[in-house]
Amino acid sequence: MIYAKGIIKSIKGMGEGFLLTYRSIKRGDPNIMVFIIYGLFFDVYMNLHRPFAVKFLTRLGGGEFHISLLNSLPGIIAVFAIIPGSLFINRFKRKKGVISVFFAISRVFVIALALVPFLPAGVRPILFVILLALMNFPDAISQTGLQGFLGDVFDGFTRSRAITLRNKMAQIVAPAVAIVTGLIITFVPRGDAFQINTQAILIYQIFFIAAFGFAILELRTFRRFKESKDEPGGEIPEAAIPKTRIRDGLRAIPETFKDRRFVGFMIPTIFFYFMFQSAWPLFGILQVIDLGANEFHMSINVAVSGLFGFLGAGFWSRLIQKKGNDFALFAAAAGLAASVWTTATSPNIWIYIAWQIFGGFIGIGIAITLLNGLLAATPEKNRVLYISVYNTFVNISLGLSPFFAYAIHNALSARFPGGAAGTRLSMGVIGIGRALAAAVLFVIYLRNKKRKDL
């Protein structure tokens, strides 16, 4: 009886949380509602084709090298896209339209992914990786533009609130989509192993096409954002809009490195990103190859992570208000160091999934604090350029870190052959790197706190 009352109380509390969230949105800037709805369509689009990318790659015949390449190559491609693309976007006073174009180009690639299984078996794994990497070229430009765009349409307080609410709602939609897709892929195919694999690939193709449909809704919603120029009296005559040449933009890049606030945020967080991203291929190898996860396991994994991310969003928002974004970022980074160690101890896939309770709770904190910190560290003037420089270094890290992890994994697997020992030890090493990154962020927090106290 006592347990039943406790469960009822928890459910009631979650319902009240949803109601408070809805009221908070309704009372705020109308752009917050647009941002959340846009984000929900984006989450459906992403979760129809991304959560099972590693599993789909193995169904196409990919191995550990392809998994590492899947994590690194998109970052390498983005390095060549972000700065030129952002300088191009920065030429436009009204950025919504040009960002939409890059979004649309990126979304078309999902149709190409659906066509990969029709090609010869020998080229399918590498072609799938290449297409996902090329897809990141327009996507990196649009996401960088979007980050700067959010800095323009929201003020500091509203921006933090919008990001928190958007991430909070995403933790509900993403798991729901992942569970449905995972259940379909796992239980619909019938027959022997070959037939099941063939049918599962066909279902993936259907999901890719459905993802494109939701991408159209996503873009239509994004177009409903209100820029300041869209407001009455906010229109700027075309002749008064300065036309920034890309050459002038390139000359302005060195100025970003003279901004002590921006550089002070960028250096420690890029080190954190490197250690953070290094673990990604190892998580995939442990989950899919070592522990034998199928799509059902992976969907439950996403659901558990998303649910506790939703529950954790309010905690991180309150922590930011109470202790500041710098402290919250350090706390989330320290949690991620612990998360990789705990996950590495998983003896089976169900324990691995259970650890995502912790991982999801911490992950939402990282998503909120990193974006908040970046927007706070960039000046209003040339914000897109600053963000593009930052994202370029993030993607250099993304391009290098999986190979760093792959090299550690190969060395330890050769020294400790058999089972998942090499993977687990590699994750332990990466966990130490994450802990060092968290320590650096703590030093930054103390330094900034001391400056504020003076």
Tab-separated table of C-alpha atoms in Angstrom:
chain	number	residue	atom	x	y	z
A	1	MET	CA	0.000	0.000	0.000
A	2	ILE	CA	2.820	2.380	0.917
A	3	TYR	CA	4.614	1.595	-2.359
A	4	ALA	CA	1.411	2.177	-4.350
A	5	LYS	CA	0.958	5.590	-2.744
A	6	GLY	CA	4.572	6.425	-3.558
A	7	ILE	CA	4.122	5.491	-7.211
A	8	ILE	CA	0.911	7.533	-7.473
A	9	LYS	CA	2.668	10.502	-5.886
A	10	SER	CA	5.567	10.236	-8.376
A	11	ILE	CA	3.202	10.091	-11.356
A	12	LYS	CA	1.257	13.065	-9.996
A	13	GLY	CA	4.495	14.978	-9.572
A	14	MET	CA	5.511	14.315	-13.183
A	15	GLY	CA	2.076	15.489	-14.364
A	16	GLU	CA	2.430	18.693	-12.395
A	17	GLY	CA	5.890	19.117	-13.903
A	18	PHE	CA	4.466	18.893	-17.432
A	19	LEU	CA	1.752	21.412	-16.542
A	20	LEU	CA	4.248	23.854	-15.074
A	21	THR	CA	6.459	23.471	-18.143
A	22	TYR	CA	3.518	24.168	-20.486
A	23	ARG	CA	2.443	27.247	-18.493
A	24	SER	CA	6.025	28.488	-18.473
A	25	ILE	CA	6.171	28.227	-22.261
A	26	LYS	CA	2.820	29.929	-22.803
A	27	ARG	CA	3.783	32.903	-20.632
A	28	GLY	CA	7.086	33.456	-22.395
A	29	ASP	CA	8.434	34.754	-25.683
A	30	PRO	CA	6.424	33.267	-28.621
A	31	ASN	CA	9.756	32.261	-30.167
A	32	ILE	CA	10.185	29.791	-27.294
A	33	MET	CA	7.130	27.849	-28.467
A	34	VAL	CA	8.423	27.866	-32.058
A	35	PHE	CA	11.854	26.704	-30.854
A	36	ILE	CA	10.353	23.813	-28.901
A	37	ILE	CA	8.039	22.645	-31.710
A	38	TYR	CA	10.874	22.955	-34.226
A	39	GLY	CA	13.059	20.964	-31.827
A	40	LEU	CA	10.460	18.214	-31.449
A	41	PHE	CA	10.223	17.703	-35.218
A	42	PHE	CA	14.019	17.733	-35.362
A	43	ASP	CA	14.176	15.087	-32.633
A	44	VAL	CA	11.740	12.818	-34.499
A	45	TYR	CA	13.763	13.280	-37.689
A	46	MET	CA	17.030	12.477	-35.914
A	47	ASN	CA	15.700	9.486	-33.987
A	48	LEU	CA	14.308	7.860	-37.091
A	49	HIS	CA	17.789	7.456	-38.580
A	50	ARG	CA	20.590	8.188	-36.081
A	51	PRO	CA	20.218	6.111	-32.852
A	52	PHE	CA	20.801	2.799	-34.635
A	53	ALA	CA	23.441	4.009	-37.093
A	54	VAL	CA	26.108	1.726	-35.578
A	55	LYS	CA	23.793	-1.295	-35.675
A	56	PHE	CA	22.718	-0.522	-39.239
A	57	LEU	CA	26.385	-0.210	-40.190
A	58	THR	CA	27.098	-3.686	-38.793
A	59	ARG	CA	24.071	-5.059	-40.677
A	60	LEU	CA	25.661	-3.685	-43.846
A	61	GLY	CA	28.871	-5.541	-42.994
A	62	GLY	CA	30.797	-2.843	-41.121
A	63	GLY	CA	33.312	-3.564	-38.330
A	64	GLU	CA	35.222	-1.752	-35.578
A	65	PHE	CA	37.194	0.399	-38.032
A	66	HIS	CA	33.980	1.544	-39.739
A	67	ILE	CA	32.473	2.404	-36.335
A	68	SER	CA	35.482	4.579	-35.480
A	69	LEU	CA	35.343	6.198	-38.914
A	70	LEU	CA	31.620	6.825	-38.458
A	71	ASN	CA	32.458	8.901	-35.384
A	72	SER	CA	35.441	10.775	-36.827
A	73	LEU	CA	34.831	11.479	-40.518
A	74	PRO	CA	31.837	13.835	-39.997
A	75	GLY	CA	34.050	16.036	-37.827
A	76	ILE	CA	36.787	16.142	-40.439
A	77	ILE	CA	34.274	17.169	-43.112
A	78	ALA	CA	32.788	19.848	-40.857
A	79	VAL	CA	36.200	21.460	-40.341
A	80	PHE	CA	36.193	22.554	-43.981
A	81	ALA	CA	32.583	23.744	-43.854
A	82	ILE	CA	32.003	25.747	-40.712
A	83	ILE	CA	34.079	28.911	-41.112
A	84	PRO	CA	33.405	29.548	-44.840
A	85	GLY	CA	29.748	28.670	-44.341
A	86	SER	CA	29.308	30.871	-41.299
A	87	LEU	CA	31.025	33.802	-43.049
A	88	PHE	CA	28.562	33.343	-45.880
A	89	ILE	CA	25.626	33.315	-43.428
A	90	ASN	CA	27.024	36.360	-41.652
A	91	ARG	CA	26.632	38.386	-44.848
A	92	PHE	CA	22.856	38.244	-44.396
A	93	LYS	CA	21.080	40.511	-41.946
A	94	ARG	CA	18.071	38.160	-42.059
A	95	LYS	CA	19.666	34.787	-41.381
A	96	LYS	CA	16.566	32.628	-41.103
A	97	GLY	CA	16.203	32.070	-44.846
A	98	VAL	CA	19.799	31.109	-45.589
A	99	ILE	CA	19.983	28.796	-42.565
A	100	SER	CA	16.842	27.081	-43.871
A	101	VAL	CA	18.557	26.405	-47.205
A	102	PHE	CA	21.469	24.606	-45.531
A	103	PHE	CA	19.033	22.656	-43.359
A	104	ALA	CA	17.195	21.522	-46.509
A	105	ILE	CA	20.396	20.407	-48.279
A	106	SER	CA	21.387	18.371	-45.229
A	107	ARG	CA	17.995	16.665	-45.023
A	108	VAL	CA	18.122	15.501	-48.636
A	109	PHE	CA	21.043	13.230	-47.734
A	110	VAL	CA	18.754	11.020	-45.686
A	111	ILE	CA	17.147	9.880	-48.945
A	112	ALA	CA	20.601	8.891	-50.221
A	113	LEU	CA	21.102	6.788	-47.068
A	114	ALA	CA	17.959	4.854	-47.950
A	115	LEU	CA	19.503	3.908	-51.310
A	116	VAL	CA	22.758	2.452	-49.909
A	117	PRO	CA	21.427	-1.145	-49.500
A	118	PHE	CA	20.753	-1.312	-53.251
A	119	LEU	CA	24.493	-1.034	-53.973
A	120	PRO	CA	27.060	-3.910	-54.046
A	121	ALA	CA	27.646	-5.407	-50.591
A	122	GLY	CA	31.383	-4.643	-50.604
A	123	VAL	CA	30.930	-0.867	-50.770
A	124	ARG	CA	27.878	-0.476	-48.524
A	125	PRO	CA	29.634	0.086	-45.152
A	126	ILE	CA	32.158	2.660	-46.359
A	127	LEU	CA	29.593	4.443	-48.550
A	128	PHE	CA	27.174	4.724	-45.626
A	129	VAL	CA	29.943	6.308	-43.530
A	130	ILE	CA	30.920	8.689	-46.357
A	131	LEU	CA	27.326	9.815	-46.949
A	132	LEU	CA	26.795	10.524	-43.247
A	133	ALA	CA	30.061	12.473	-43.249
A	134	LEU	CA	29.115	14.535	-46.326
A	135	MET	CA	25.709	15.131	-44.777
A	136	ASN	CA	27.563	16.886	-41.974
A	137	PHE	CA	28.902	19.554	-44.376
A	138	PRO	CA	25.621	21.508	-44.756
A	139	ASP	CA	24.451	20.361	-41.319
A	140	ALA	CA	27.511	21.835	-39.570
A	141	ILE	CA	26.959	25.162	-41.335
A	142	SER	CA	23.268	25.264	-40.443
A	143	GLN	CA	23.836	24.268	-36.810
A	144	THR	CA	26.513	26.937	-36.387
A	145	GLY	CA	24.184	29.471	-37.966
A	146	LEU	CA	21.378	28.304	-35.685
A	147	GLN	CA	23.479	28.821	-32.555
A	148	GLY	CA	24.228	32.391	-33.587
A	149	PHE	CA	20.593	32.888	-34.620
A	150	LEU	CA	19.414	31.847	-31.136
A	151	GLY	CA	21.756	34.414	-29.637
A	152	ASP	CA	20.022	37.041	-31.782
A	153	VAL	CA	16.362	36.112	-31.199
A	154	PHE	CA	16.647	35.468	-27.418
A	155	ASP	CA	18.132	37.658	-24.708
A	156	GLY	CA	20.337	36.104	-22.020
A	157	PHE	CA	17.609	35.067	-19.542
A	158	THR	CA	15.119	33.944	-22.183
A	159	ARG	CA	17.840	32.041	-24.050
A	160	SER	CA	18.757	29.951	-21.016
A	161	ARG	CA	15.094	29.234	-20.360
A	162	ALA	CA	14.398	28.339	-23.995
A	163	ILE	CA	17.374	25.968	-24.218
A	164	THR	CA	16.396	24.245	-20.959
A	165	LEU	CA	12.748	23.810	-21.976
A	166	ARG	CA	13.663	22.626	-25.469
A	167	ASN	CA	16.099	20.028	-24.104
A	168	LYS	CA	13.621	18.970	-21.446
A	169	MET	CA	10.885	18.252	-23.981
A	170	ALA	CA	13.356	16.484	-26.262
A	171	GLN	CA	14.030	13.930	-23.533
A	172	ILE	CA	10.435	12.717	-23.890
A	173	VAL	CA	10.021	12.685	-27.675
A	174	ALA	CA	13.382	11.130	-28.572
A	175	PRO	CA	12.971	8.026	-26.373
A	176	ALA	CA	9.384	7.488	-27.545
A	177	VAL	CA	10.460	7.453	-31.197
A	178	ALA	CA	13.483	5.275	-30.432
A	179	ILE	CA	11.366	2.702	-28.577
A	180	VAL	CA	8.823	2.422	-31.390
A	181	THR	CA	11.488	2.086	-34.078
A	182	GLY	CA	13.507	-0.347	-31.980
A	183	LEU	CA	10.489	-2.566	-31.343
A	184	ILE	CA	9.573	-2.612	-35.034
A	185	ILE	CA	13.087	-3.476	-36.215
A	186	THR	CA	13.504	-6.157	-33.542
A	187	PHE	CA	10.187	-7.981	-33.678
A	188	VAL	CA	8.780	-7.486	-37.201
A	189	PRO	CA	11.480	-9.379	-39.219
A	190	ARG	CA	10.950	-13.149	-39.392
A	191	GLY	CA	12.881	-16.137	-40.745
A	192	ASP	CA	16.522	-17.192	-40.573
A	193	ALA	CA	19.405	-14.843	-39.785
A	194	PHE	CA	19.825	-13.762	-43.422
A	195	GLN	CA	16.121	-13.041	-43.883
A	196	ILE	CA	15.916	-11.136	-40.598
A	197	ASN	CA	18.878	-8.980	-41.595
A	198	THR	CA	17.397	-8.288	-45.047
A	199	GLN	CA	13.999	-7.352	-43.628
A	200	ALA	CA	15.565	-5.154	-40.938
A	201	ILE	CA	17.511	-3.233	-43.593
A	202	LEU	CA	14.255	-2.677	-45.521
A	203	ILE	CA	12.615	-1.279	-42.375
A	204	TYR	CA	15.580	1.084	-41.934
A	205	GLN	CA	15.013	2.340	-45.467
A	206	ILE	CA	11.370	3.079	-44.640
A	207	PHE	CA	12.456	4.966	-41.531
A	208	PHE	CA	14.908	7.061	-43.563
A	209	ILE	CA	12.099	8.126	-45.899
A	210	ALA	CA	9.822	8.899	-42.924
A	211	ALA	CA	12.637	10.969	-41.417
A	212	PHE	CA	12.691	13.104	-44.551
A	213	GLY	CA	8.946	13.728	-44.138
A	214	PHE	CA	9.460	15.011	-40.587
A	215	ALA	CA	12.383	17.116	-41.800
A	216	ILE	CA	9.954	18.998	-44.034
A	217	LEU	CA	7.766	19.760	-40.998
A	218	GLU	CA	10.878	20.793	-39.081
A	219	LEU	CA	11.855	23.320	-41.749
A	220	ARG	CA	8.327	24.721	-42.020
A	221	THR	CA	8.314	25.310	-38.260
A	222	PHE	CA	11.768	26.908	-38.270
A	223	ARG	CA	10.531	29.426	-40.822
A	224	ARG	CA	8.007	30.660	-38.231
A	225	PHE	CA	10.720	32.153	-36.012
A	226	LYS	CA	10.328	35.900	-35.605
A	227	GLU	CA	13.527	37.834	-36.177
A	228	SER	CA	13.693	41.410	-34.925
A	229	LYS	CA	13.402	42.521	-38.534
A	230	ASP	CA	10.084	40.653	-38.758
A	231	GLU	CA	8.547	42.763	-35.993
A	232	PRO	CA	6.553	45.952	-36.759
A	233	GLY	CA	8.947	48.823	-37.150
A	234	GLY	CA	11.906	46.463	-37.180
A	235	GLU	CA	12.493	46.379	-40.923
A	236	ILE	CA	15.869	47.690	-42.039
A	237	PRO	CA	16.177	49.224	-45.509
A	238	GLU	CA	18.214	47.003	-47.823
A	239	ALA	CA	20.585	49.852	-48.594
A	240	ALA	CA	21.396	50.191	-44.897
A	241	ILE	CA	22.401	46.562	-44.501
A	242	PRO	CA	26.193	46.211	-44.630
A	243	LYS	CA	27.512	43.572	-47.009
A	244	THR	CA	30.373	41.779	-45.294
A	245	ARG	CA	32.747	40.183	-47.794
A	246	ILE	CA	34.039	36.713	-47.006
A	247	ARG	CA	37.604	38.064	-47.376
A	248	ASP	CA	36.892	40.630	-44.636
A	249	GLY	CA	35.395	37.893	-42.494
A	250	LEU	CA	38.534	35.773	-42.815
A	251	ARG	CA	40.628	38.749	-41.746
A	252	ALA	CA	38.405	39.090	-38.657
A	253	ILE	CA	39.108	35.530	-37.481
A	254	PRO	CA	42.371	36.423	-35.645
A	255	GLU	CA	40.371	38.958	-33.628
A	256	THR	CA	38.413	36.128	-32.023
A	257	PHE	CA	41.625	34.824	-30.428
A	258	LYS	CA	42.198	38.210	-28.781
A	259	ASP	CA	38.921	37.950	-26.875
A	260	ARG	CA	40.083	36.621	-23.493
A	261	ARG	CA	36.602	35.634	-22.380
A	262	PHE	CA	35.999	33.586	-25.518
A	263	VAL	CA	39.440	31.942	-25.504
A	264	GLY	CA	39.130	31.256	-21.779
A	265	PHE	CA	35.969	29.285	-22.478
A	266	MET	CA	37.149	27.623	-25.679
A	267	ILE	CA	40.455	26.044	-24.592
A	268	PRO	CA	39.213	24.027	-21.588
A	269	THR	CA	35.962	23.001	-23.255
A	270	ILE	CA	37.739	21.792	-26.412
A	271	PHE	CA	39.947	19.607	-24.220
A	272	PHE	CA	36.778	18.346	-22.555
A	273	TYR	CA	35.186	17.695	-25.974
A	274	PHE	CA	38.203	15.652	-27.064
A	275	MET	CA	37.946	13.323	-24.069
A	276	PHE	CA	34.154	13.318	-24.262
A	277	GLN	CA	34.107	12.330	-27.947
A	278	SER	CA	36.885	9.754	-27.577
A	279	ALA	CA	34.535	7.454	-25.679
A	280	TRP	CA	31.816	7.417	-28.365
A	281	PRO	CA	33.208	4.613	-30.571
A	282	LEU	CA	34.076	2.616	-27.447
A	283	PHE	CA	30.488	2.830	-26.227
A	284	GLY	CA	29.352	1.575	-29.644
A	285	ILE	CA	31.854	-1.301	-29.693
A	286	LEU	CA	30.984	-2.384	-26.133
A	287	GLN	CA	27.251	-2.122	-26.702
A	288	VAL	CA	26.874	-3.698	-30.152
A	289	ILE	CA	29.903	-5.965	-30.645
A	290	ASP	CA	30.960	-7.012	-27.124
A	291	LEU	CA	27.548	-7.149	-25.409
A	292	GLY	CA	25.534	-8.070	-28.523
A	293	ALA	CA	22.864	-5.365	-28.340
A	294	ASN	CA	20.070	-5.439	-30.915
A	295	GLU	CA	17.764	-2.568	-31.884
A	296	PHE	CA	15.367	-3.331	-29.032
A	297	HIS	CA	18.163	-3.020	-26.473
A	298	MET	CA	19.336	0.195	-28.104
A	299	SER	CA	15.832	1.694	-28.063
A	300	ILE	CA	15.454	0.897	-24.358
A	301	ASN	CA	18.867	2.459	-23.821
A	302	VAL	CA	17.740	5.683	-25.532
A	303	ALA	CA	14.443	5.668	-23.594
A	304	VAL	CA	16.089	5.259	-20.197
A	305	SER	CA	18.636	7.941	-20.998
A	306	GLY	CA	15.922	10.291	-22.281
A	307	LEU	CA	13.573	9.791	-19.336
A	308	PHE	CA	16.237	10.601	-16.787
A	309	GLY	CA	17.448	13.444	-18.962
A	310	PHE	CA	13.936	14.906	-18.747
A	311	LEU	CA	13.873	14.455	-14.983
A	312	GLY	CA	17.344	15.971	-14.695
A	313	ALA	CA	16.709	19.112	-16.778
A	314	GLY	CA	15.067	20.953	-13.889
A	315	PHE	CA	17.931	20.051	-11.573
A	316	TRP	CA	20.540	21.497	-13.908
A	317	SER	CA	18.482	24.617	-14.504
A	318	ARG	CA	18.223	25.210	-10.750
A	319	LEU	CA	21.932	24.499	-10.279
A	320	ILE	CA	22.815	27.077	-12.951
A	321	GLN	CA	20.631	29.684	-11.233
A	322	LYS	CA	22.082	28.894	-7.810
A	323	LYS	CA	25.771	28.254	-8.528
A	324	GLY	CA	26.275	29.625	-12.038
A	325	ASN	CA	26.873	27.970	-15.412
A	326	ASP	CA	30.620	27.455	-14.786
A	327	PHE	CA	30.023	25.308	-11.707
A	328	ALA	CA	27.205	23.361	-13.382
A	329	LEU	CA	29.455	22.635	-16.359
A	330	PHE	CA	32.190	21.309	-14.064
A	331	ALA	CA	29.684	19.139	-12.163
A	332	ALA	CA	28.289	17.668	-15.385
A	333	ALA	CA	31.796	17.011	-16.751
A	334	ALA	CA	32.797	15.234	-13.529
A	335	GLY	CA	29.653	13.138	-13.796
A	336	LEU	CA	30.540	12.106	-17.348
A	337	ALA	CA	33.959	10.934	-16.178
A	338	ALA	CA	32.273	8.696	-13.619
A	339	SER	CA	29.733	7.571	-16.225
A	340	VAL	CA	32.310	6.080	-18.586
A	341	TRP	CA	33.909	4.134	-15.708
A	342	THR	CA	30.617	2.724	-14.450
A	343	THR	CA	29.457	1.777	-17.940
A	344	ALA	CA	32.743	-0.029	-18.608
A	345	THR	CA	31.972	-2.436	-15.751
A	346	SER	CA	28.731	-3.644	-17.382
A	347	PRO	CA	28.762	-7.488	-17.489
A	348	ASN	CA	25.738	-7.622	-19.842
A	349	ILE	CA	23.573	-5.368	-21.947
A	350	TRP	CA	20.906	-4.880	-19.259
A	351	ILE	CA	23.396	-3.535	-16.720
A	352	TYR	CA	24.784	-1.334	-19.497
A	353	ILE	CA	21.272	0.055	-20.032
A	354	ALA	CA	20.752	0.536	-16.287
A	355	TRP	CA	23.818	2.768	-16.136
A	356	GLN	CA	22.135	5.111	-18.638
A	357	ILE	CA	19.983	6.326	-15.754
A	358	PHE	CA	23.104	8.131	-14.602
A	359	GLY	CA	24.314	8.930	-18.114
A	360	GLY	CA	21.026	10.524	-19.193
A	361	PHE	CA	20.795	12.628	-16.044
A	362	ILE	CA	24.327	13.943	-16.581
A	363	GLY	CA	24.090	14.264	-20.379
A	364	ILE	CA	21.273	16.818	-20.289
A	365	GLY	CA	23.417	18.944	-17.982
A	366	ILE	CA	26.266	18.919	-20.512
A	367	ALA	CA	23.936	19.898	-23.370
A	368	ILE	CA	22.499	22.850	-21.446
A	369	THR	CA	25.688	24.180	-19.854
A	370	LEU	CA	27.911	23.974	-22.942
A	371	LEU	CA	25.489	25.906	-25.157
A	372	ASN	CA	24.715	28.417	-22.398
A	373	GLY	CA	28.411	28.920	-21.784
A	374	LEU	CA	29.234	29.354	-25.461
A	375	LEU	CA	26.532	31.956	-26.073
A	376	ALA	CA	27.533	33.825	-22.924
A	377	ALA	CA	31.218	33.830	-23.969
A	378	THR	CA	30.597	35.236	-27.463
A	379	PRO	CA	29.999	38.934	-28.136
A	380	GLU	CA	26.870	40.035	-29.978
A	381	LYS	CA	28.944	41.482	-32.806
A	382	ASN	CA	30.190	38.726	-35.145
A	383	ARG	CA	28.679	36.055	-32.872
A	384	VAL	CA	28.296	33.624	-35.786
A	385	LEU	CA	31.991	34.013	-36.619
A	386	TYR	CA	33.023	33.304	-33.024
A	387	ILE	CA	30.772	30.248	-32.867
A	388	SER	CA	32.120	28.998	-36.198
A	389	VAL	CA	35.709	29.223	-34.914
A	390	TYR	CA	34.672	27.347	-31.780
A	391	ASN	CA	32.781	24.666	-33.715
A	392	THR	CA	35.710	24.230	-36.090
A	393	PHE	CA	37.925	23.245	-33.155
A	394	VAL	CA	35.143	21.019	-31.787
A	395	ASN	CA	35.027	19.200	-35.106
A	396	ILE	CA	38.816	18.919	-35.339
A	397	SER	CA	38.526	17.212	-31.982
A	398	LEU	CA	35.712	15.035	-33.314
A	399	GLY	CA	37.865	14.039	-36.279
A	400	LEU	CA	40.872	13.047	-34.149
A	401	SER	CA	39.417	11.684	-30.915
A	402	PRO	CA	37.844	8.452	-32.287
A	403	PHE	CA	41.174	7.430	-33.832
A	404	PHE	CA	42.855	8.187	-30.506
A	405	ALA	CA	40.351	5.857	-28.831
A	406	TYR	CA	40.695	3.284	-31.628
A	407	ALA	CA	44.495	3.232	-31.191
A	408	ILE	CA	44.152	2.731	-27.425
A	409	HIS	CA	41.565	0.015	-28.006
A	410	ASN	CA	43.771	-1.855	-30.478
A	411	ALA	CA	46.809	-1.676	-28.188
A	412	LEU	CA	44.945	-2.894	-25.106
A	413	SER	CA	42.987	-5.541	-27.019
A	414	ALA	CA	46.273	-6.975	-28.335
A	415	ARG	CA	47.733	-7.010	-24.827
A	416	PHE	CA	44.563	-8.459	-23.241
A	417	PRO	CA	42.956	-10.595	-25.973
A	418	GLY	CA	39.587	-12.250	-25.620
A	419	GLY	CA	36.230	-10.892	-24.516
A	420	ALA	CA	35.687	-7.188	-23.929
A	421	ALA	CA	38.787	-6.582	-21.769
A	422	GLY	CA	40.407	-4.260	-24.311
A	423	THR	CA	37.241	-2.187	-24.647
A	424	ARG	CA	36.708	-1.898	-20.892
A	425	LEU	CA	40.324	-0.908	-20.194
A	426	SER	CA	40.207	1.636	-23.023
A	427	MET	CA	37.109	3.194	-21.476
A	428	GLY	CA	38.947	3.352	-18.150
A	429	VAL	CA	41.766	5.324	-19.780
A	430	ILE	CA	39.309	7.707	-21.448
A	431	GLY	CA	37.580	8.133	-18.088
A	432	ILE	CA	40.854	9.387	-16.598
A	433	GLY	CA	41.082	11.904	-19.444
A	434	ARG	CA	37.529	13.053	-18.750
A	435	ALA	CA	38.357	13.479	-15.072
A	436	LEU	CA	41.350	15.674	-15.993
A	437	ALA	CA	39.084	17.770	-18.230
A	438	ALA	CA	36.615	18.176	-15.351
A	439	ALA	CA	39.475	19.278	-13.085
A	440	VAL	CA	40.471	21.959	-15.607
A	441	LEU	CA	36.860	23.203	-15.735
A	442	PHE	CA	36.826	23.376	-11.932
A	443	VAL	CA	39.933	25.584	-11.999
A	444	ILE	CA	38.200	27.845	-14.536
A	445	TYR	CA	35.150	28.030	-12.261
A	446	LEU	CA	37.311	29.054	-9.281
A	447	ARG	CA	39.150	31.652	-11.347
A	448	ASN	CA	35.934	33.232	-12.661
A	449	LYS	CA	34.335	33.119	-9.213
A	450	LYS	CA	37.318	34.940	-7.730
A	451	ARG	CA	37.060	37.643	-10.398
A	452	LYS	CA	33.361	38.153	-9.638
A	453	ASP	CA	34.043	38.363	-5.898
A	454	LEU	CA	36.665	41.100	-6.310
